[in-house]
Amino acid sequence: MTDVPTADTPERRRLAGLVADLILADGMLDHSLSGIARQIGSNNRMLLYYFGSKGGLLQAAAARASERFPHLAAVFDRLGADDLPLEARLLRAWDDIGDEANRPYLVMFFHRFGVAIGAPDEWAEFLGELGTGWVALVRDVLVAEGYPQTAAENAATRIVAQWRGLQFALLCGMPAAVLSDAYRVGIRELLAGLPPRAHASD
């Protein structure tokens, strides 16, 4: 069997971009691989060559879709910057994630999550990354701020859980201002309960 190309070639990006168009318009697709291929003017063989599987294709398409939302794409770079105190950067992170312009991506994300939960073996990599990826990035920011590793891990888990819940509530129609106020209170309480930092940059 031919190895799946790992390089981000122009053709691979083009195909992923076409599927990104579909999933942003319709949510995570329930169609067969051949159905997706027909809609983008390709074929099963080509998609399997570049992506290995339907799951690999949708993973790549979701990554391409995220590039179209600058607030989301830059959220962790901005969180790790030192231009503002930590609390302000954590509040800004939710503003970046919950921005109204991101709504198509959030709809796609939760559709994708629903599909993955229904087929956990097929989507094991996605679910594993979902459970740990953002947590690790937030934890690293907190560790860089001087918080102990265990406390940073626990706090990061709570922060990411808040973001996921807020995203869900936002799509359910709760007012963005109400959610931001609730998040602000939660972040202040969380930071107040953390142990002293090894150094203080704020």
mmCIF file of C-alpha atoms in Angstrom:
data_model
loop_
_atom_site.group_PDB
_atom_site.id
_atom_site.type_symbol
_atom_site.label_atom_id
_atom_site.label_comp_id
_atom_site.label_asym_id
_atom_site.label_seq_id
_atom_site.Cartn_x
_atom_site.Cartn_y
_atom_site.Cartn_z
ATOM 1 C CA MET A 1 0.000 0.000 0.000
ATOM 2 C CA THR A 2 1.277 3.455 -0.926
ATOM 3 C CA ASP A 3 2.069 5.683 2.036
ATOM 4 C CA VAL A 4 -0.200 8.673 2.501
ATOM 5 C CA PRO A 5 1.686 11.879 1.613
ATOM 6 C CA THR A 6 2.584 13.859 4.707
ATOM 7 C CA ALA A 7 3.753 17.006 2.919
ATOM 8 C CA ASP A 8 1.215 19.810 2.700
ATOM 9 C CA THR A 9 1.269 19.911 -1.101
ATOM 10 C CA PRO A 10 -0.764 22.423 -3.136
ATOM 11 C CA GLU A 11 -3.095 19.671 -4.362
ATOM 12 C CA ARG A 12 -3.649 18.287 -0.869
ATOM 13 C CA ARG A 13 -4.453 21.783 0.394
ATOM 14 C CA ARG A 14 -6.757 22.394 -2.567
ATOM 15 C CA LEU A 15 -8.755 19.237 -1.897
ATOM 16 C CA ALA A 16 -8.914 19.913 1.830
ATOM 17 C CA GLY A 17 -10.054 23.459 1.089
ATOM 18 C CA LEU A 18 -12.891 22.229 -1.119
ATOM 19 C CA VAL A 19 -14.092 19.893 1.621
ATOM 20 C CA ALA A 20 -13.721 22.743 4.132
ATOM 21 C CA ASP A 21 -16.200 24.700 1.995
ATOM 22 C CA LEU A 22 -18.656 21.818 2.324
ATOM 23 C CA ILE A 23 -18.360 21.268 6.057
ATOM 24 C CA LEU A 24 -18.636 24.970 6.837
ATOM 25 C CA ALA A 25 -21.799 25.133 4.746
ATOM 26 C CA ASP A 26 -23.400 21.872 5.910
ATOM 27 C CA GLY A 27 -21.618 20.828 9.099
ATOM 28 C CA MET A 28 -19.518 17.684 9.409
ATOM 29 C CA LEU A 29 -20.576 15.501 6.520
ATOM 30 C CA ASP A 30 -22.482 12.264 6.966
ATOM 31 C CA HIS A 31 -21.903 11.374 3.309
ATOM 32 C CA SER A 32 -19.743 8.498 2.112
ATOM 33 C CA LEU A 33 -16.251 9.194 0.856
ATOM 34 C CA SER A 34 -17.512 8.708 -2.696
ATOM 35 C CA GLY A 35 -20.286 11.246 -2.042
ATOM 36 C CA ILE A 36 -17.760 13.801 -0.865
ATOM 37 C CA ALA A 37 -15.551 13.052 -3.875
ATOM 38 C CA ARG A 38 -18.431 13.657 -6.274
ATOM 39 C CA GLN A 39 -19.282 16.993 -4.674
ATOM 40 C CA ILE A 40 -15.755 18.323 -5.069
ATOM 41 C CA GLY A 41 -15.106 16.830 -8.502
ATOM 42 C CA SER A 42 -12.612 14.217 -7.327
ATOM 43 C CA ASN A 43 -12.680 10.459 -6.747
ATOM 44 C CA ASN A 44 -12.148 7.965 -3.931
ATOM 45 C CA ARG A 45 -8.708 6.924 -5.108
ATOM 46 C CA MET A 46 -7.381 10.473 -5.116
ATOM 47 C CA LEU A 47 -8.805 11.292 -1.684
ATOM 48 C CA LEU A 48 -7.460 8.084 -0.162
ATOM 49 C CA TYR A 49 -4.057 8.761 -1.716
ATOM 50 C CA TYR A 50 -3.803 12.180 -0.113
ATOM 51 C CA PHE A 51 -5.618 11.596 3.189
ATOM 52 C CA GLY A 52 -5.656 7.840 3.883
ATOM 53 C CA SER A 53 -9.272 7.695 5.036
ATOM 54 C CA LYS A 54 -12.469 9.698 5.278
ATOM 55 C CA GLY A 55 -11.507 10.624 8.840
ATOM 56 C CA GLY A 56 -8.114 11.865 7.663
ATOM 57 C CA LEU A 57 -9.788 13.935 4.963
ATOM 58 C CA LEU A 58 -12.238 15.551 7.363
ATOM 59 C CA GLN A 59 -9.450 16.215 9.868
ATOM 60 C CA ALA A 60 -7.445 18.035 7.207
ATOM 61 C CA ALA A 61 -10.527 19.912 5.997
ATOM 62 C CA ALA A 62 -11.352 21.061 9.528
ATOM 63 C CA ALA A 63 -7.784 22.340 9.915
ATOM 64 C CA ARG A 64 -8.125 24.274 6.650
ATOM 65 C CA ALA A 65 -11.469 25.645 7.808
ATOM 66 C CA SER A 66 -9.934 26.937 11.052
ATOM 67 C CA GLU A 67 -7.447 29.015 9.050
ATOM 68 C CA ARG A 68 -10.351 31.116 7.801
ATOM 69 C CA PHE A 69 -11.118 32.378 11.297
ATOM 70 C CA PRO A 70 -8.196 34.586 12.411
ATOM 71 C CA HIS A 71 -9.460 35.027 15.974
ATOM 72 C CA LEU A 72 -9.436 31.263 16.514
ATOM 73 C CA ALA A 73 -6.204 30.651 14.661
ATOM 74 C CA ALA A 74 -4.314 33.135 16.854
ATOM 75 C CA VAL A 75 -5.982 32.489 20.215
ATOM 76 C CA PHE A 76 -3.067 30.653 21.839
ATOM 77 C CA ASP A 77 -0.394 32.938 20.439
ATOM 78 C CA ARG A 78 -2.288 35.859 21.967
ATOM 79 C CA LEU A 79 -2.841 33.999 25.218
ATOM 80 C CA GLY A 80 0.881 33.330 25.528
ATOM 81 C CA ALA A 81 1.900 36.903 24.714
ATOM 82 C CA ASP A 82 3.085 39.250 27.448
ATOM 83 C CA ASP A 83 1.270 42.365 26.237
ATOM 84 C CA LEU A 84 -1.356 42.198 29.003
ATOM 85 C CA PRO A 85 -1.647 40.723 32.501
ATOM 86 C CA LEU A 86 -2.658 37.062 32.617
ATOM 87 C CA GLU A 87 -6.256 37.692 33.659
ATOM 88 C CA ALA A 88 -6.784 40.109 30.786
ATOM 89 C CA ARG A 89 -5.289 37.623 28.327
ATOM 90 C CA LEU A 90 -7.562 34.837 29.574
ATOM 91 C CA LEU A 91 -10.570 37.116 29.148
ATOM 92 C CA ARG A 92 -9.380 38.072 25.685
ATOM 93 C CA ALA A 93 -9.047 34.388 24.803
ATOM 94 C CA TRP A 94 -12.772 33.859 25.292
ATOM 95 C CA ASP A 95 -13.495 37.011 23.273
ATOM 96 C CA ASP A 96 -11.398 35.491 20.477
ATOM 97 C CA ILE A 97 -13.107 32.093 20.693
ATOM 98 C CA GLY A 98 -16.649 33.368 21.117
ATOM 99 C CA ASP A 99 -16.481 36.075 18.456
ATOM 100 C CA GLU A 100 -19.668 36.077 16.347
ATOM 101 C CA ALA A 101 -17.585 35.699 13.189
ATOM 102 C CA ASN A 102 -16.565 32.224 14.408
ATOM 103 C CA ARG A 103 -20.117 30.875 14.500
ATOM 104 C CA PRO A 104 -19.832 28.754 11.292
ATOM 105 C CA TYR A 105 -16.713 27.108 12.693
ATOM 106 C CA LEU A 106 -18.336 26.414 16.079
ATOM 107 C CA VAL A 107 -21.344 24.822 14.369
ATOM 108 C CA MET A 108 -18.995 22.625 12.356
ATOM 109 C CA PHE A 109 -16.987 21.765 15.460
ATOM 110 C CA PHE A 110 -19.970 20.507 17.444
ATOM 111 C CA HIS A 111 -21.332 18.597 14.479
ATOM 112 C CA ARG A 112 -17.923 16.987 14.135
ATOM 113 C CA PHE A 113 -17.936 16.144 17.833
ATOM 114 C CA GLY A 114 -21.341 14.483 17.480
ATOM 115 C CA VAL A 115 -20.118 12.403 14.559
ATOM 116 C CA ALA A 116 -16.985 11.414 16.499
ATOM 117 C CA ILE A 117 -18.906 10.355 19.601
ATOM 118 C CA GLY A 118 -20.996 8.074 17.402
ATOM 119 C CA ALA A 119 -17.874 6.372 16.009
ATOM 120 C CA PRO A 120 -15.192 6.689 18.718
ATOM 121 C CA ASP A 121 -12.851 4.090 17.248
ATOM 122 C CA GLU A 122 -12.759 5.831 13.888
ATOM 123 C CA TRP A 123 -12.295 9.238 15.519
ATOM 124 C CA ALA A 124 -10.012 8.209 18.399
ATOM 125 C CA GLU A 125 -7.242 10.608 17.384
ATOM 126 C CA PHE A 126 -9.629 13.561 17.188
ATOM 127 C CA LEU A 127 -11.266 12.750 20.526
ATOM 128 C CA GLY A 128 -7.886 12.296 22.196
ATOM 129 C CA GLU A 129 -6.652 15.634 20.881
ATOM 130 C CA LEU A 130 -9.914 17.263 21.890
ATOM 131 C CA GLY A 131 -9.471 16.041 25.438
ATOM 132 C CA THR A 132 -5.864 17.111 25.872
ATOM 133 C CA GLY A 133 -4.761 19.528 23.128
ATOM 134 C CA TRP A 134 -6.130 22.828 24.363
ATOM 135 C CA VAL A 135 -5.538 21.863 27.982
ATOM 136 C CA ALA A 136 -1.832 21.356 27.294
ATOM 137 C CA LEU A 137 -1.544 24.726 25.562
ATOM 138 C CA VAL A 138 -3.240 26.591 28.415
ATOM 139 C CA ARG A 139 -1.234 24.655 31.010
ATOM 140 C CA ASP A 140 2.011 25.680 29.325
ATOM 141 C CA VAL A 141 0.965 29.334 29.486
ATOM 142 C CA LEU A 142 0.206 29.012 33.209
ATOM 143 C CA VAL A 143 3.492 27.214 33.885
ATOM 144 C CA ALA A 144 5.330 29.990 32.042
ATOM 145 C CA GLU A 145 3.572 32.426 34.377
ATOM 146 C CA GLY A 146 5.176 30.634 37.323
ATOM 147 C CA TYR A 147 2.364 28.390 38.547
ATOM 148 C CA PRO A 148 3.249 24.857 39.712
ATOM 149 C CA GLN A 149 2.701 22.099 37.130
ATOM 150 C CA THR A 150 -0.140 20.304 38.912
ATOM 151 C CA ALA A 151 -2.014 23.493 39.725
ATOM 152 C CA ALA A 152 -1.535 24.692 36.143
ATOM 153 C CA GLU A 153 -2.868 21.395 34.765
ATOM 154 C CA ASN A 154 -5.957 21.542 36.960
ATOM 155 C CA ALA A 155 -6.608 25.194 36.165
ATOM 156 C CA ALA A 156 -6.127 24.620 32.433
ATOM 157 C CA THR A 157 -8.632 21.762 32.521
ATOM 158 C CA ARG A 158 -11.193 24.028 34.184
ATOM 159 C CA ILE A 159 -10.557 26.884 31.748
ATOM 160 C CA VAL A 160 -10.952 24.712 28.666
ATOM 161 C CA ALA A 161 -14.074 23.106 30.139
ATOM 162 C CA GLN A 162 -15.489 26.610 30.599
ATOM 163 C CA TRP A 163 -14.697 27.488 26.997
ATOM 164 C CA ARG A 164 -16.433 24.357 25.689
ATOM 165 C CA GLY A 165 -19.501 24.999 27.821
ATOM 166 C CA LEU A 166 -19.616 28.646 26.785
ATOM 167 C CA GLN A 167 -19.339 27.694 23.116
ATOM 168 C CA PHE A 168 -22.257 25.309 23.515
ATOM 169 C CA ALA A 169 -24.337 27.903 25.366
ATOM 170 C CA LEU A 170 -23.542 30.517 22.733
ATOM 171 C CA LEU A 171 -24.851 28.262 19.966
ATOM 172 C CA CYS A 172 -27.953 27.579 22.052
ATOM 173 C CA GLY A 173 -28.747 31.280 21.907
ATOM 174 C CA MET A 174 -27.633 32.569 25.297
ATOM 175 C CA PRO A 175 -26.617 36.263 25.142
ATOM 176 C CA ALA A 176 -22.905 36.711 24.531
ATOM 177 C CA ALA A 177 -22.687 39.475 27.161
ATOM 178 C CA VAL A 178 -24.180 37.219 29.852
ATOM 179 C CA LEU A 179 -21.733 34.454 29.024
ATOM 180 C CA SER A 180 -18.769 36.848 29.060
ATOM 181 C CA ASP A 181 -19.785 38.184 32.470
ATOM 182 C CA ALA A 182 -20.087 34.654 33.867
ATOM 183 C CA TYR A 183 -16.708 33.732 32.417
ATOM 184 C CA ARG A 184 -15.073 36.833 33.917
ATOM 185 C CA VAL A 185 -16.334 35.891 37.384
ATOM 186 C CA GLY A 186 -15.142 32.309 36.935
ATOM 187 C CA ILE A 187 -11.657 33.329 35.817
ATOM 188 C CA ARG A 188 -11.191 35.720 38.706
ATOM 189 C CA GLU A 189 -12.273 33.065 41.195
ATOM 190 C CA LEU A 190 -9.995 30.488 39.580
ATOM 191 C CA LEU A 191 -6.931 32.746 39.621
ATOM 192 C CA ALA A 192 -7.600 33.787 43.213
ATOM 193 C CA GLY A 193 -7.610 30.132 44.247
ATOM 194 C CA LEU A 194 -4.300 29.210 42.619
ATOM 195 C CA PRO A 195 -1.148 28.803 44.749
ATOM 196 C CA PRO A 196 1.465 31.576 44.690
ATOM 197 C CA ARG A 197 3.545 31.803 41.560
ATOM 198 C CA ALA A 198 7.274 31.205 41.483
ATOM 199 C CA HIS A 199 7.563 34.600 39.810
ATOM 200 C CA ALA A 200 5.122 37.372 39.153
ATOM 201 C CA SER A 201 4.939 39.025 35.763
ATOM 202 C CA ASP A 202 1.615 40.762 36.400
#
